[in-house]
Coordinates of C-alpha atoms in Angstrom, one line a residue:
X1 CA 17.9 -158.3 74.4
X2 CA 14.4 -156.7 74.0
X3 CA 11.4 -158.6 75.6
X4 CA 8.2 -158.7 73.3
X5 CA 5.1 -159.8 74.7
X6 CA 2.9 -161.2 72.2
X7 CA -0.8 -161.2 72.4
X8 CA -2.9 -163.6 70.6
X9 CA -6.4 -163.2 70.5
X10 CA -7.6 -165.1 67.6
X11 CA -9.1 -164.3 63.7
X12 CA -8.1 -166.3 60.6
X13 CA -4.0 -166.2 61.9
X14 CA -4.8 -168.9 64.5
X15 CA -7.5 -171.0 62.1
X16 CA -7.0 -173.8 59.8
X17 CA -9.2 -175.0 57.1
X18 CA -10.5 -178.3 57.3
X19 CA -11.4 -181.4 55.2
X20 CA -14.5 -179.5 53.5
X21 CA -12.2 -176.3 53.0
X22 CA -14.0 -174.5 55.7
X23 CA -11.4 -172.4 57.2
X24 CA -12.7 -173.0 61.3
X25 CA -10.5 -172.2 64.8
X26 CA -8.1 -174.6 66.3
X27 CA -8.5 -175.3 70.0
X28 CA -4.5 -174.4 69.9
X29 CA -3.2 -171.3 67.8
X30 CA -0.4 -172.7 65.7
X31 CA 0.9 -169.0 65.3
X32 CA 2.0 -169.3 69.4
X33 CA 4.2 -172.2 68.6
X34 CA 6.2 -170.9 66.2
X35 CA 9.7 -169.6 66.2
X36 CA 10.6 -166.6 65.1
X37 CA 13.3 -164.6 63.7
X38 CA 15.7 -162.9 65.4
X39 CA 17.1 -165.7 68.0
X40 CA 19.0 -164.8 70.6
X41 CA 18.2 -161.0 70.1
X42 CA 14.2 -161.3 71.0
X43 CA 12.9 -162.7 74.6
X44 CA 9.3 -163.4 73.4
X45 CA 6.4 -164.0 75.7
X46 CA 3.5 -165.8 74.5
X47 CA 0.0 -164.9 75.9
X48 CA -2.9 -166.8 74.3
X49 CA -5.3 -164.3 75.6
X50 CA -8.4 -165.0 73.1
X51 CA -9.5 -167.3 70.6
X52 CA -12.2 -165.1 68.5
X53 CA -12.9 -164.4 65.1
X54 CA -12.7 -160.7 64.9
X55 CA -16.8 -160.4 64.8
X56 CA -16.5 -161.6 67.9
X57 CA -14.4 -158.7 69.3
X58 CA -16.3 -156.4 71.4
X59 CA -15.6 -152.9 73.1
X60 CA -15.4 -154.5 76.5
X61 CA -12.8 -156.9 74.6
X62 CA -10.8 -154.3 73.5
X63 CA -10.8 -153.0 77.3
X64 CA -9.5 -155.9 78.3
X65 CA -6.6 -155.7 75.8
X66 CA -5.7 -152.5 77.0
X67 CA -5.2 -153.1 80.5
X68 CA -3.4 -156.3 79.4
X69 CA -0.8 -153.6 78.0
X70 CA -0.8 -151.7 80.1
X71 CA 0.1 -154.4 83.3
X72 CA 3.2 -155.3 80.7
X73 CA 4.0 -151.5 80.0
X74 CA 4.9 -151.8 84.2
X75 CA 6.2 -155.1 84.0
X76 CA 8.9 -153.5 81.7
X77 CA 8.5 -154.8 78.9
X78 CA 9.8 -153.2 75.4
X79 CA 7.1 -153.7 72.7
X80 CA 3.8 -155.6 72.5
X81 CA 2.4 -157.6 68.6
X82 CA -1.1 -158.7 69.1
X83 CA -2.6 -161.1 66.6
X84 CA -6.1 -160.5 65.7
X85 CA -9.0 -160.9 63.3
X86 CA -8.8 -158.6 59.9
X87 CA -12.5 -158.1 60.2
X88 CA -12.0 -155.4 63.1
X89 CA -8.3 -155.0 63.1
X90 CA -8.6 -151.6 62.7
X91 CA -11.2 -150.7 65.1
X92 CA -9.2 -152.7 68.3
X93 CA -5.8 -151.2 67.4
X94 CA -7.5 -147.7 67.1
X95 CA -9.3 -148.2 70.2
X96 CA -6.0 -149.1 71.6
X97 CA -3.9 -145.9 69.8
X98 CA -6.7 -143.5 71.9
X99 CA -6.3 -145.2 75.4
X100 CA -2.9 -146.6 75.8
X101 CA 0.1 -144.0 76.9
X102 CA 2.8 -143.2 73.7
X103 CA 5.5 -145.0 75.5
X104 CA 6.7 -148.0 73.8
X105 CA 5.7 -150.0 70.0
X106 CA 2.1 -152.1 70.0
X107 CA 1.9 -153.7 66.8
X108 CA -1.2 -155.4 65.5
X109 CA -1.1 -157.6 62.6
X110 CA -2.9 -160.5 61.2
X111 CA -3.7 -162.9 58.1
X112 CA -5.6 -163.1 55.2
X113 CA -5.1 -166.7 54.7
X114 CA -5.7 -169.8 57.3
X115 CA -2.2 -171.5 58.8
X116 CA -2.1 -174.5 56.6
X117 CA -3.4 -172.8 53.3
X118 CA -0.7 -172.5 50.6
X119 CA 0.6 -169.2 50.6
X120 CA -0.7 -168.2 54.1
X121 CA 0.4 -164.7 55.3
X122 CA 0.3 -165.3 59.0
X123 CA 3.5 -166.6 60.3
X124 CA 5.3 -163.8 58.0
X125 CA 3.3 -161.1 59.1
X126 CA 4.0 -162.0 62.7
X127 CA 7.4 -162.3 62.0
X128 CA 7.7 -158.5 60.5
X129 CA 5.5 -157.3 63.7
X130 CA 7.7 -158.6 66.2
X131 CA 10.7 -156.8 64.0
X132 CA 8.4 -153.4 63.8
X133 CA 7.7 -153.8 67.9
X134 CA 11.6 -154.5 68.9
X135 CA 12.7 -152.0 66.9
X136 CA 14.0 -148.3 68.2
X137 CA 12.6 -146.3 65.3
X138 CA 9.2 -147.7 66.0
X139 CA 8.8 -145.8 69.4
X140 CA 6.4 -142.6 69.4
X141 CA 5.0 -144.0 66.5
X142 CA 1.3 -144.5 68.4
X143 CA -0.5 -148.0 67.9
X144 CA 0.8 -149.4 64.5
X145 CA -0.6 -152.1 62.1
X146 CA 1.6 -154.8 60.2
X147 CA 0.4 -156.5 56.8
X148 CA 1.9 -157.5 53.8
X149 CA 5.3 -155.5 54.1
X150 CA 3.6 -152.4 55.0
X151 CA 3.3 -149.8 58.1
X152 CA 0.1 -148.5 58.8
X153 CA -1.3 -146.0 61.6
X154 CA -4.1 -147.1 63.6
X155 CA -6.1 -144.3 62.5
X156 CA -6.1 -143.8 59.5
X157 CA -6.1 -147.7 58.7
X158 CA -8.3 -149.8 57.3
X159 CA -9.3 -153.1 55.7
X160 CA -10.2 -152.7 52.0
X161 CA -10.5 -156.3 50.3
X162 CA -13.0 -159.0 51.3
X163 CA -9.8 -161.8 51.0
X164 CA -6.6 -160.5 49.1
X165 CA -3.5 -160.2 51.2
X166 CA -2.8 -156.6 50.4
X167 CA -6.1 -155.7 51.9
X168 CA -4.9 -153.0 54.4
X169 CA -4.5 -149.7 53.2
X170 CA -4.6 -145.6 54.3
X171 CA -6.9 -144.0 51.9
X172 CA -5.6 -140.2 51.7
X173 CA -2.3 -140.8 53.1
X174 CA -0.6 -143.8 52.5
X175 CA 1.6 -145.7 55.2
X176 CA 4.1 -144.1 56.9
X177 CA 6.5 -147.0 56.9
X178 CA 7.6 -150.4 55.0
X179 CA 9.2 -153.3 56.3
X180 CA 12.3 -155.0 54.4
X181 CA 14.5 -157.9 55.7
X182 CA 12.4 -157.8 58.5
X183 CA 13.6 -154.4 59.4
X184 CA 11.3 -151.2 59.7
X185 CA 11.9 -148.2 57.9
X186 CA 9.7 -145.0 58.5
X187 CA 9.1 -142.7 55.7
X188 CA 6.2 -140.4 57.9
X189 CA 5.4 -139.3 61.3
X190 CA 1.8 -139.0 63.2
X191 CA 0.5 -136.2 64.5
X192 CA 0.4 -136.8 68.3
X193 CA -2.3 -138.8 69.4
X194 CA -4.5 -137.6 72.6
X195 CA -4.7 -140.5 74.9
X196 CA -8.5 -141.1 77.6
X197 CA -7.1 -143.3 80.1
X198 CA -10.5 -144.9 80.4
X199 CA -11.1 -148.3 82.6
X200 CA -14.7 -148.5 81.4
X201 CA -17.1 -148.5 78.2
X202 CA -20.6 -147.1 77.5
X203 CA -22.9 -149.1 75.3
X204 CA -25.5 -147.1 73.1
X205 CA -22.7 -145.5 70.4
X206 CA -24.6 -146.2 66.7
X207 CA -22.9 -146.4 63.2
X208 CA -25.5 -145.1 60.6
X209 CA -24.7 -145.2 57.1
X210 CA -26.7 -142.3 55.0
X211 CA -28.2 -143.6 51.5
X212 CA -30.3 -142.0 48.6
X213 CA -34.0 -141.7 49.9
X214 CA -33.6 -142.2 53.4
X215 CA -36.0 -141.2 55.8
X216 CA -35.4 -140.6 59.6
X217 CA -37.0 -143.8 60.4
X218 CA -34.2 -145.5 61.7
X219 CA -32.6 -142.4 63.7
X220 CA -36.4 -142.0 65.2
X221 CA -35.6 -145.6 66.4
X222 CA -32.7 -144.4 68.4
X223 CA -34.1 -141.9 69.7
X224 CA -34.5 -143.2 73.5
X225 CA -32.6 -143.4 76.8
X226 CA -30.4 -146.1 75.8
X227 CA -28.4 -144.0 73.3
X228 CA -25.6 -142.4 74.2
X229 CA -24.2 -141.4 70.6
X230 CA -24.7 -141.9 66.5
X231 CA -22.0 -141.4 64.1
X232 CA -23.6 -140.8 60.6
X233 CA -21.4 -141.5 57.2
X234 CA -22.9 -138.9 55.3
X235 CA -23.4 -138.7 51.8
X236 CA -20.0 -136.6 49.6
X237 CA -18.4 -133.9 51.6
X238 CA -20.9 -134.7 54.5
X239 CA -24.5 -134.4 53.6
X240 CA -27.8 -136.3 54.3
X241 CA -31.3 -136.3 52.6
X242 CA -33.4 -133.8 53.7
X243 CA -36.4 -136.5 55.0
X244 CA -34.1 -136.8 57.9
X245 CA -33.7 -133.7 59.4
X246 CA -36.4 -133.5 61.6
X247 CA -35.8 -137.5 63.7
X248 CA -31.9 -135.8 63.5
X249 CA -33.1 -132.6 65.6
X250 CA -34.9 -134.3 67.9
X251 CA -31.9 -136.4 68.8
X252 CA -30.4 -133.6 69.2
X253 CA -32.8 -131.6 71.4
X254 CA -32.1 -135.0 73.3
X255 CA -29.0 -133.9 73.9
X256 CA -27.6 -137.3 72.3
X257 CA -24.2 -136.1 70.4
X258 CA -24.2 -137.0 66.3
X259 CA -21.3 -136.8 64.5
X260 CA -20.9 -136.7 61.0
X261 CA -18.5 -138.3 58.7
X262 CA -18.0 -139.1 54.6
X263 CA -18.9 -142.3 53.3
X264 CA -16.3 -141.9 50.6
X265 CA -13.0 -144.2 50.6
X266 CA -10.7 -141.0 50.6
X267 CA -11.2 -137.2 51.9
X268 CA -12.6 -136.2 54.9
X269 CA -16.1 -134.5 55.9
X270 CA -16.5 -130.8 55.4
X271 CA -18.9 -127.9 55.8
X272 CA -19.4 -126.9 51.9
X273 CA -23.0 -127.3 51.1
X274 CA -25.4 -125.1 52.3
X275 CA -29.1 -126.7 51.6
X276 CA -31.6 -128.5 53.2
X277 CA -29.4 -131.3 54.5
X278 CA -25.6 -129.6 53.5
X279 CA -22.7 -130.0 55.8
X280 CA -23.4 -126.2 56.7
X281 CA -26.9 -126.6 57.8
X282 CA -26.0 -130.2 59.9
X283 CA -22.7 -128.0 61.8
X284 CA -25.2 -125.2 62.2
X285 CA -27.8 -127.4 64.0
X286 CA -25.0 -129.1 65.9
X287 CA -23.5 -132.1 64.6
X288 CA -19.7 -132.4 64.9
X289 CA -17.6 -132.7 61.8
X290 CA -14.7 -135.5 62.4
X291 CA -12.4 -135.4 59.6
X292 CA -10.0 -137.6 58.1
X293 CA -12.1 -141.1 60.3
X294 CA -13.8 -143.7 58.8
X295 CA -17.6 -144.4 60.2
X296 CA -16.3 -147.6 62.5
X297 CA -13.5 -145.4 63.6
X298 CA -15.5 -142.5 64.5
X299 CA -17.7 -144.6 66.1
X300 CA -15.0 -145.7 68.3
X301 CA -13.6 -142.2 69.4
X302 CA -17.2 -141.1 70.0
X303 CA -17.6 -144.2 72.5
X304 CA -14.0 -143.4 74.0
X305 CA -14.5 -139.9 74.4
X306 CA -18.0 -140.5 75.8
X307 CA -16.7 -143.7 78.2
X308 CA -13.8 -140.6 79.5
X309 CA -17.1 -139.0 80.9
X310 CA -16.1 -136.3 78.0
X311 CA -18.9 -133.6 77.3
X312 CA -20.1 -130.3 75.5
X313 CA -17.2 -128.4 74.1
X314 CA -14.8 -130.7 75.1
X315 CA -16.0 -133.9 73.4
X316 CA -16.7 -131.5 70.5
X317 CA -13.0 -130.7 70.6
X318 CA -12.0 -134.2 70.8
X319 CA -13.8 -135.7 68.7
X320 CA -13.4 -133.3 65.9
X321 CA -9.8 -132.9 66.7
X322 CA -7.8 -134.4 63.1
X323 CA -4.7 -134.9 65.3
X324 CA -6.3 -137.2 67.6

């Protein structure tokens, strides 16, 4: 019989709506107290860890998390399904895919739709995690994300619909996996994923979203002794507008590390362009091109890498690294 521990932490799987239609959280997650499928084959252990909407979720959170894990990855446990927020799903369980060891399934899903709305998505969703986390073919597979029938990869991830149920989706690649009669199938593998064994995080790592016309006003703002990192989504293939240049080279003379992704849904970041604020020019001054990451993502291996003490060459390597 495989053990599952199951981590709830809260988001719109534990909520209900209420008289108004106001979907709020319950002082009890109705998820917990469920049963679940598989009887007699699952021994599932219930830790109500959290109750916060996924806003809520912080690095520090996500710390917490981890060590959680990895006190059950001792305690012998065979998989782990956390329930969580949509809103920044995909930042936790990537957080999670860069600092917890490759050793057995942790499954994050969650819901689109409150516990007592018709149609709600979270009970079923938990039930195909718990199948995904106990299953054999799931291990190696790094942190994975359950919605809507589907298999997803913690990095590559993410959440693309304000409120329809088939909102997760892996631009570029697809999922490497479905789930039918509660059984996981694997159609892809993961490139190996490089793990920091961190038991801290830095503050000061900035998400910066480049737009037609901008000036390097608000980079100029972060330019002091509190920041420890930026991540720009850059315009295309990975450009910026030339106004900001100059506040960009002085974070760098700072010795504050910037790294550059695309703003586009699919396709990753490249060195193509070569004019006044072209991929070339920004990899010649310094930047680091991290390909195949979306902006919260990269902001999140930027903080890891950063919180493993990680410098110079070596962050640039991890960082840019598309396997990890």
């Amino acid at each position: 019989m495989k053990t599952i521990l199951a981590i709830h932490t809260g988001g719109t799987i534990s909520m209900s709506q209420n008289e108004k239609g106001e979907v709020v959280p319950n002082n009890e997650n109705p998820i917990a107290k469920e049963q679940v499928i598989l009887k007699g084959q699952i021994n599932l252990i219930t830790d109500n860890l959290f109750n916060l909407p996924s806003p809520h979720i912080t690095p520090q959170i996500m710390l917490t998390l981890k060590k959680r894990i990895m006190k059950a990855i001792v305690q012998g446990v065979d998989g782990v399904v956390i329930t969580h927020g949509t809103d920044t799903l995909e930042e936790t369980a990537y957080f999670l895919d860069l600092t917890l060891p490759n050793t057995i399934p942790v499954v994050l899903t969650g819901a689109m739709r409150s516990s007592n709305e018709v149609g709600s998505d979270g009970l079923y969703n938990f039930q195909n995690a718990i199948s995904i986390a106990s299953a054999h073919e799931s291990y190696g597979k790094g942190v994975l994300v359950a919605m809507n029938d589907e298999i997803h990869t913690a990095r590559f991830v993410t959440k693309t619909h304000t409120t329809n149920v088939d909102t997760f989706r892996t631009p570029t690649f697809g999922p490497i996996g479905i789930v039918t009669q509660h059984k996981a199938k694997y159609f892809q593998e993961l490139i190996q994923t490089e793990v920091c064994d961190i038991d801290q995080v830095v503050g000061g790592v900035y998400l910066l979203k480049a737009y037609a016309g901008m000036s390097g006003d608000l980079f100029s703002a972060l330019d002091n002794e509190k920041t420890h990192g930026i991540v720009i989504e850059g315009l295309g293939a990975g450009n910026v507008p030339p106004q900001t240049l100059a506040a960009i080279q002085q974070l760098l003379d700072h010795h504050i590390p910037i790294v550059l992704v695309s703003r586009c849904y699919n396709g990753v970041a490249q060195e193509i362009y070569d004019y006044a604020g072209g991929g070339i020019q920004l990899e010649r001054m310094g930047l680091i091109l991290c390909q195949g990451l979306n902006g919260q993502k990269a902001r999140i291996k930027l903080l890891v890498a950063l919180s493993d003490d990680k410098k110079g060459a070596e962050l640039r390597r991890f960082v840019s690294n598309a396997v990890s």
